[in-house]
Short mmCIF file of C-alpha atoms in Angstrom, two decimals:
data_model
loop_
_atom_site.label_atom_id
_atom_site.label_comp_id
_atom_site.label_asym_id
_atom_site.label_seq_id
_atom_site.Cartn_x
_atom_site.Cartn_y
_atom_site.Cartn_z
CA MET A 1 -5.98 -16.80 21.40
CA ARG A 2 -5.88 -20.52 20.63
CA ILE A 3 -9.14 -20.33 18.66
CA GLY A 4 -7.56 -17.59 16.55
CA TRP A 5 -4.61 -19.80 15.63
CA TYR A 6 -6.96 -22.71 14.83
CA LEU A 7 -9.03 -20.44 12.57
CA ILE A 8 -5.91 -19.14 10.84
CA GLY A 9 -4.68 -22.74 10.36
CA VAL A 10 -8.00 -23.86 8.86
CA LEU A 11 -8.17 -20.82 6.57
CA PHE A 12 -4.56 -21.29 5.49
CA ILE A 13 -5.16 -24.96 4.57
CA PHE A 14 -8.33 -23.95 2.70
CA LEU A 15 -6.41 -21.19 0.90
CA CYS A 16 -3.65 -23.60 -0.18
CA GLY A 17 -6.17 -26.23 -1.33
CA TYR A 18 -8.37 -23.76 -3.17
CA GLY A 19 -5.46 -21.92 -4.80
CA LEU A 20 -3.69 -25.08 -5.90
CA GLY A 21 -6.94 -26.73 -7.10
CA ARG A 22 -7.95 -23.68 -9.09
CA ARG A 23 -4.60 -23.40 -10.83
CA ILE A 24 -4.42 -27.12 -11.66
CA GLY A 25 -8.06 -27.02 -12.81
CA LYS A 26 -7.37 -24.06 -15.06
CA LYS A 27 -4.43 -25.84 -16.72
CA GLU A 28 -6.41 -29.08 -17.20
CA GLY A 29 -9.41 -27.14 -18.50
CA TYR A 30 -7.24 -25.29 -21.00
CA SER A 31 -5.68 -28.46 -22.44
CA GLU A 32 -9.10 -30.19 -22.57
CA GLY A 33 -10.58 -27.12 -24.24
CA THR A 34 -7.87 -26.93 -26.91
CA ALA A 35 -8.38 -30.64 -27.67
CA TYR A 36 -12.17 -30.29 -27.87
CA ALA A 37 -12.38 -26.97 -29.76
CA PRO A 38 -11.45 -28.23 -33.29
CA ILE A 39 -13.98 -31.10 -33.04
CA GLN A 40 -16.69 -28.76 -31.83
CA LEU A 41 -15.93 -26.24 -34.60
CA LYS A 42 -16.06 -28.93 -37.28
CA GLN A 43 -19.34 -30.30 -35.87
CA SER A 44 -20.86 -26.84 -35.91
CA TYR A 45 -19.67 -26.35 -39.50
CA PHE A 46 -21.17 -29.62 -40.74
CA GLU A 47 -24.45 -29.15 -38.89
CA ASN A 48 -25.13 -25.54 -39.90
CA GLY A 49 -23.18 -25.23 -43.14
CA GLU A 50 -21.70 -22.04 -41.80
CA CYS A 51 -18.14 -21.15 -40.84
CA PRO A 52 -18.17 -20.83 -37.01
CA VAL A 53 -15.35 -18.27 -37.11
CA CYS A 54 -16.41 -15.78 -39.81
CA CYS A 55 -20.10 -16.87 -40.19
CA PHE A 56 -19.64 -17.38 -43.98
CA LYS A 57 -22.61 -19.35 -45.27
CA ILE A 58 -21.71 -22.14 -47.68
CA ASP A 59 -24.06 -22.36 -50.65
CA ASN A 60 -25.17 -26.00 -50.90
CA ASP A 61 -26.22 -25.68 -54.57
CA ILE A 62 -22.68 -24.72 -55.59
CA ASN A 63 -21.32 -27.66 -53.63
CA ASP A 64 -23.82 -30.03 -55.29
CA ASN A 65 -22.90 -28.79 -58.77
CA VAL A 66 -19.21 -29.31 -58.05
CA MET B 1 -11.73 5.59 37.86
CA LEU B 2 -10.66 2.56 35.81
CA LEU B 3 -13.77 2.87 33.66
CA GLU B 4 -13.06 6.56 33.09
CA ILE B 5 -9.49 5.88 32.01
CA PHE B 6 -10.69 3.07 29.75
CA ASP B 7 -13.36 5.27 28.18
CA ILE B 8 -10.93 8.13 27.55
CA THR B 9 -8.39 5.75 26.03
CA LEU B 10 -11.07 4.16 23.87
CA LEU B 11 -12.36 7.54 22.72
CA LYS B 12 -8.81 8.69 21.98
CA ASN B 13 -8.21 5.56 19.90
CA ILE B 14 -11.48 5.93 18.00
CA VAL B 15 -10.91 9.62 17.16
CA SER B 16 -7.25 9.20 16.20
CA ILE B 17 -7.96 6.13 14.04
CA PHE B 18 -10.77 7.93 12.23
CA LEU B 19 -8.59 10.97 11.60
CA VAL B 20 -5.61 8.99 10.34
CA GLY B 21 -8.02 6.93 8.22
CA PHE B 22 -9.10 10.13 6.49
CA ILE B 23 -5.46 11.13 5.97
CA ILE B 24 -4.63 7.76 4.39
CA LYS B 25 -7.72 7.97 2.20
CA ILE B 26 -6.84 11.50 1.02
CA MET B 27 -3.24 10.43 0.32
CA ASP B 28 -4.47 7.41 -1.62
CA ASP B 29 -6.89 9.55 -3.63
CA ILE B 30 -4.24 12.18 -4.46
CA ILE B 31 -1.85 9.48 -5.70
CA ASP B 32 -4.41 7.44 -7.69
CA GLU B 33 -6.75 10.07 -9.16
CA ASN B 34 -6.08 13.02 -11.45
CA HIS B 35 -7.74 15.94 -9.72
CA PRO B 36 -7.02 19.59 -10.65
CA GLU B 37 -3.73 20.89 -9.19
CA HIS B 38 -5.34 23.62 -7.07
CA LEU B 39 -7.29 20.95 -5.18
CA TYR B 40 -4.02 19.33 -4.06
CA LYS B 41 -2.71 22.68 -2.87
CA ALA B 42 -5.94 23.36 -1.01
CA ALA B 43 -5.96 19.91 0.60
CA LEU B 44 -2.33 19.87 1.80
CA PRO B 45 -2.65 22.22 4.84
CA TYR B 46 -5.79 20.37 6.01
CA VAL B 47 -4.03 17.02 5.66
CA ILE B 48 -1.07 18.19 7.77
CA LEU B 49 -3.37 19.80 10.34
CA ILE B 50 -5.55 16.69 10.72
CA PHE B 51 -2.44 14.52 11.01
CA ILE B 52 -0.98 16.74 13.75
CA ILE B 53 -4.26 16.67 15.67
CA SER B 54 -4.47 12.89 15.41
CA THR B 55 -0.86 12.47 16.61
CA ILE B 56 -1.54 14.80 19.57
CA ILE B 57 -4.52 12.62 20.54
CA GLU B 58 -2.73 9.27 20.21
CA TYR B 59 0.67 9.23 18.56
CA LYS B 60 1.55 5.52 18.57
CA THR B 61 -1.41 4.12 16.66
CA THR B 62 -1.63 7.11 14.33
CA THR B 63 1.99 7.10 13.21
CA GLY B 64 2.03 3.31 13.13
CA LEU B 65 -1.00 3.12 10.84
CA PHE B 66 0.38 5.86 8.61
CA MET B 67 3.79 4.19 8.31
CA ALA B 68 2.16 0.82 7.65
CA SER B 69 -0.06 2.29 4.94
CA TYR B 70 3.04 3.89 3.39
CA ILE B 71 4.76 0.49 3.26
CA VAL B 72 1.71 -1.37 1.96
CA GLY B 73 0.94 1.36 -0.60
CA MET B 74 4.51 1.02 -1.86
CA TYR B 75 3.63 -2.42 -3.31
CA SER B 76 2.88 -1.10 -6.82
CA ASP B 77 6.14 0.95 -6.97
CA ILE B 78 8.33 -1.62 -5.23
CA ASN B 79 11.10 -1.57 -7.88
CA ASP B 80 10.71 2.07 -8.98
CA THR B 81 13.25 4.73 -8.03
CA LEU B 82 11.47 7.32 -5.91
CA LEU B 83 12.04 11.02 -5.19
CA THR B 84 14.65 10.23 -2.52
CA GLY B 85 16.75 8.29 -5.04
CA LEU B 86 15.98 5.07 -3.22
CA LYS B 87 14.03 2.09 -4.60
CA GLY B 88 10.52 1.45 -3.31
CA TYR B 89 11.50 -1.62 -1.29
CA GLN B 90 14.48 0.21 0.27
CA GLU B 91 12.19 2.98 1.50
CA ALA B 92 9.72 0.38 2.79
CA VAL B 93 12.49 -1.36 4.78
CA ILE B 94 13.72 1.97 6.23
CA VAL B 95 10.19 2.98 7.28
CA ALA B 96 9.63 -0.46 8.83
CA ILE B 97 12.89 -0.21 10.83
CA LEU B 98 11.97 3.31 12.00
CA GLY B 99 8.51 2.07 12.95
CA VAL B 100 9.88 -0.78 15.04
CA ILE B 101 12.45 1.51 16.75
CA PHE B 102 10.08 4.37 17.59
CA LEU B 103 6.78 2.57 18.16
CA GLY B 104 7.82 -0.84 19.38
CA ARG B 105 7.62 -4.20 17.66
CA ALA B 106 4.13 -5.13 18.91
CA THR B 107 2.43 -1.87 17.88
CA PHE B 108 4.10 -1.76 14.50
CA ILE B 109 3.35 -5.38 13.62
CA PHE B 110 -0.30 -4.85 14.63
CA CYS B 111 -0.50 -1.73 12.43
CA LEU B 112 1.07 -3.56 9.51
CA THR B 113 -1.26 -6.59 9.76
CA VAL B 114 -4.42 -4.49 10.05
CA ILE B 115 -3.43 -2.26 7.11
CA ILE B 116 -2.60 -5.34 4.99
CA ALA B 117 -6.05 -6.76 5.88
CA VAL B 118 -7.77 -3.51 4.89
CA GLN B 119 -5.76 -3.26 1.66
CA LEU B 120 -6.64 -6.85 0.68
CA ILE B 121 -10.37 -6.31 1.37
CA ASP B 122 -10.17 -3.08 -0.65
CA ASP B 123 -8.59 -4.98 -3.55
CA VAL B 124 -11.40 -7.57 -3.53
CA PHE B 125 -14.13 -4.89 -3.57
CA ASP B 126 -12.35 -2.74 -6.19
CA ILE B 127 -11.70 -5.63 -8.60
CA GLU B 128 -14.25 -4.53 -11.24
CA LEU B 129 -13.25 -0.86 -11.04
CA ASP B 130 -9.52 -1.65 -11.26
CA LYS B 131 -10.11 -4.01 -14.20
CA ARG B 132 -11.92 -1.21 -16.05
CA LEU B 133 -9.24 1.38 -15.24
CA GLY B 134 -6.38 -1.04 -15.97
CA HIS B 135 -4.90 -0.71 -12.47
CA GLN B 136 -2.80 -3.48 -10.93
CA ASN B 137 -4.61 -5.26 -8.11
CA LEU B 138 -3.79 -8.37 -6.05
CA ALA B 139 -7.30 -9.78 -6.48
CA ILE B 140 -6.94 -9.54 -10.27
CA LYS B 141 -3.48 -11.12 -10.16
CA TYR B 142 -4.04 -13.99 -7.72
CA GLY B 143 -7.84 -14.46 -7.68
CA LYS B 144 -10.75 -12.98 -5.75
CA VAL B 145 -11.33 -15.88 -3.35
CA GLU B 146 -7.62 -16.34 -2.54
CA ILE B 147 -7.20 -12.68 -1.61
CA PHE B 148 -10.46 -12.67 0.37
CA ILE B 149 -9.28 -15.67 2.45
CA LEU B 150 -5.88 -14.01 2.94
CA SER B 151 -7.62 -10.83 4.12
CA LEU B 152 -9.62 -12.91 6.64
CA ILE B 153 -6.35 -14.41 7.95
CA PHE B 154 -4.86 -10.93 8.42
CA CYS B 155 -8.10 -9.67 10.04
CA ILE B 156 -7.96 -12.51 12.61
CA LEU B 157 -4.23 -11.91 13.18
CA SER B 158 -4.76 -8.20 13.82
CA LEU B 159 -7.69 -8.92 16.17
CA MET B 160 -5.47 -11.35 18.07
CA LEU B 161 -2.68 -8.77 18.39
CA ASP B 162 -4.94 -5.91 19.57
CA PRO B 163 -8.67 -6.75 19.69
CA ILE B 164 -9.97 -3.25 20.53
CA LYS B 165 -7.90 -1.24 18.07
CA GLY B 166 -8.29 -3.96 15.43
CA LEU B 167 -12.07 -3.81 15.75
CA ILE B 168 -12.05 0.00 15.61
CA VAL B 169 -9.94 0.02 12.43
CA LEU B 170 -12.00 -2.67 10.70
CA CYS B 171 -15.28 -0.88 11.59
CA ALA B 172 -13.86 2.56 10.70
CA VAL B 173 -12.85 1.62 7.15
CA PRO B 174 -16.36 1.38 5.56
CA ILE B 175 -17.55 4.46 7.48
CA ILE B 176 -14.52 6.49 6.31
CA ASN B 177 -15.04 5.26 2.73
CA ILE B 178 -18.68 6.39 2.72
CA LEU B 179 -17.97 9.75 4.38
CA PHE B 180 -14.95 10.42 2.17
CA ASN B 181 -16.80 9.65 -1.07
CA LYS B 182 -19.70 11.88 0.03
CA LEU B 183 -17.37 14.74 0.93
CA LYS B 184 -15.34 14.30 -2.25
CA GLY B 185 -18.51 14.33 -4.35
CA GLU B 186 -19.63 17.58 -2.73
CA ILE B 187 -16.22 19.24 -3.22
CA LEU B 188 -16.02 18.17 -6.89
CA ASN B 189 -19.62 19.35 -7.47
CA CYS B 190 -18.72 22.78 -6.04
CA GLU B 191 -15.85 22.96 -8.55
#
């Protein structure tokens, strides 16, 4: 009987820690992701010359002429 | 003599739990799935007959498990007005009070914990299916690991309250699932 209560206690603490950690991690990850996304999109655009959202290819010759 | 009594009691428990497990599974299937209407009509007499047989064999566990599954199954319709004109949670409270009065606090709490454990495990295993069908599920809402740990807690609690019956119920669930799906497949193929 006592072992059962110990096991339940351990599992409950693990559940609280895991649940809380996951939710905090999700929030932090979301705010980090929203901060990083514009930089990453711009980098991808400059490196490939292609819009990362609609895949529109920018013609370099036109840009040079302008 | 003692061994004989124990064996008969054990056998009674096993048979009644298996039978009521089938009843709960059929009820669950009728509520969740959209089978042809004549299948419901055909199934109803069998359901009542199997339930009567299981209550004759062992009434306390059988009715306790059925009432507990009724309460736990009410979760999705908790705020809906039901056929009786009562809200889901009101019916759940009434059934719980009746359960405690007629079956005793210990039996009813055991039945409730073991059914919650089974329901939580079921939610974890059905997560992909429920996501595809758009059904509400605790594992989808609160996370797979969280619900799995919670189901373990309820499993341990039910085993502490009644080790033999708890073990029978937890072992019976996968067997009933397999048998039921096989039987259902055969019936639907015959259609």
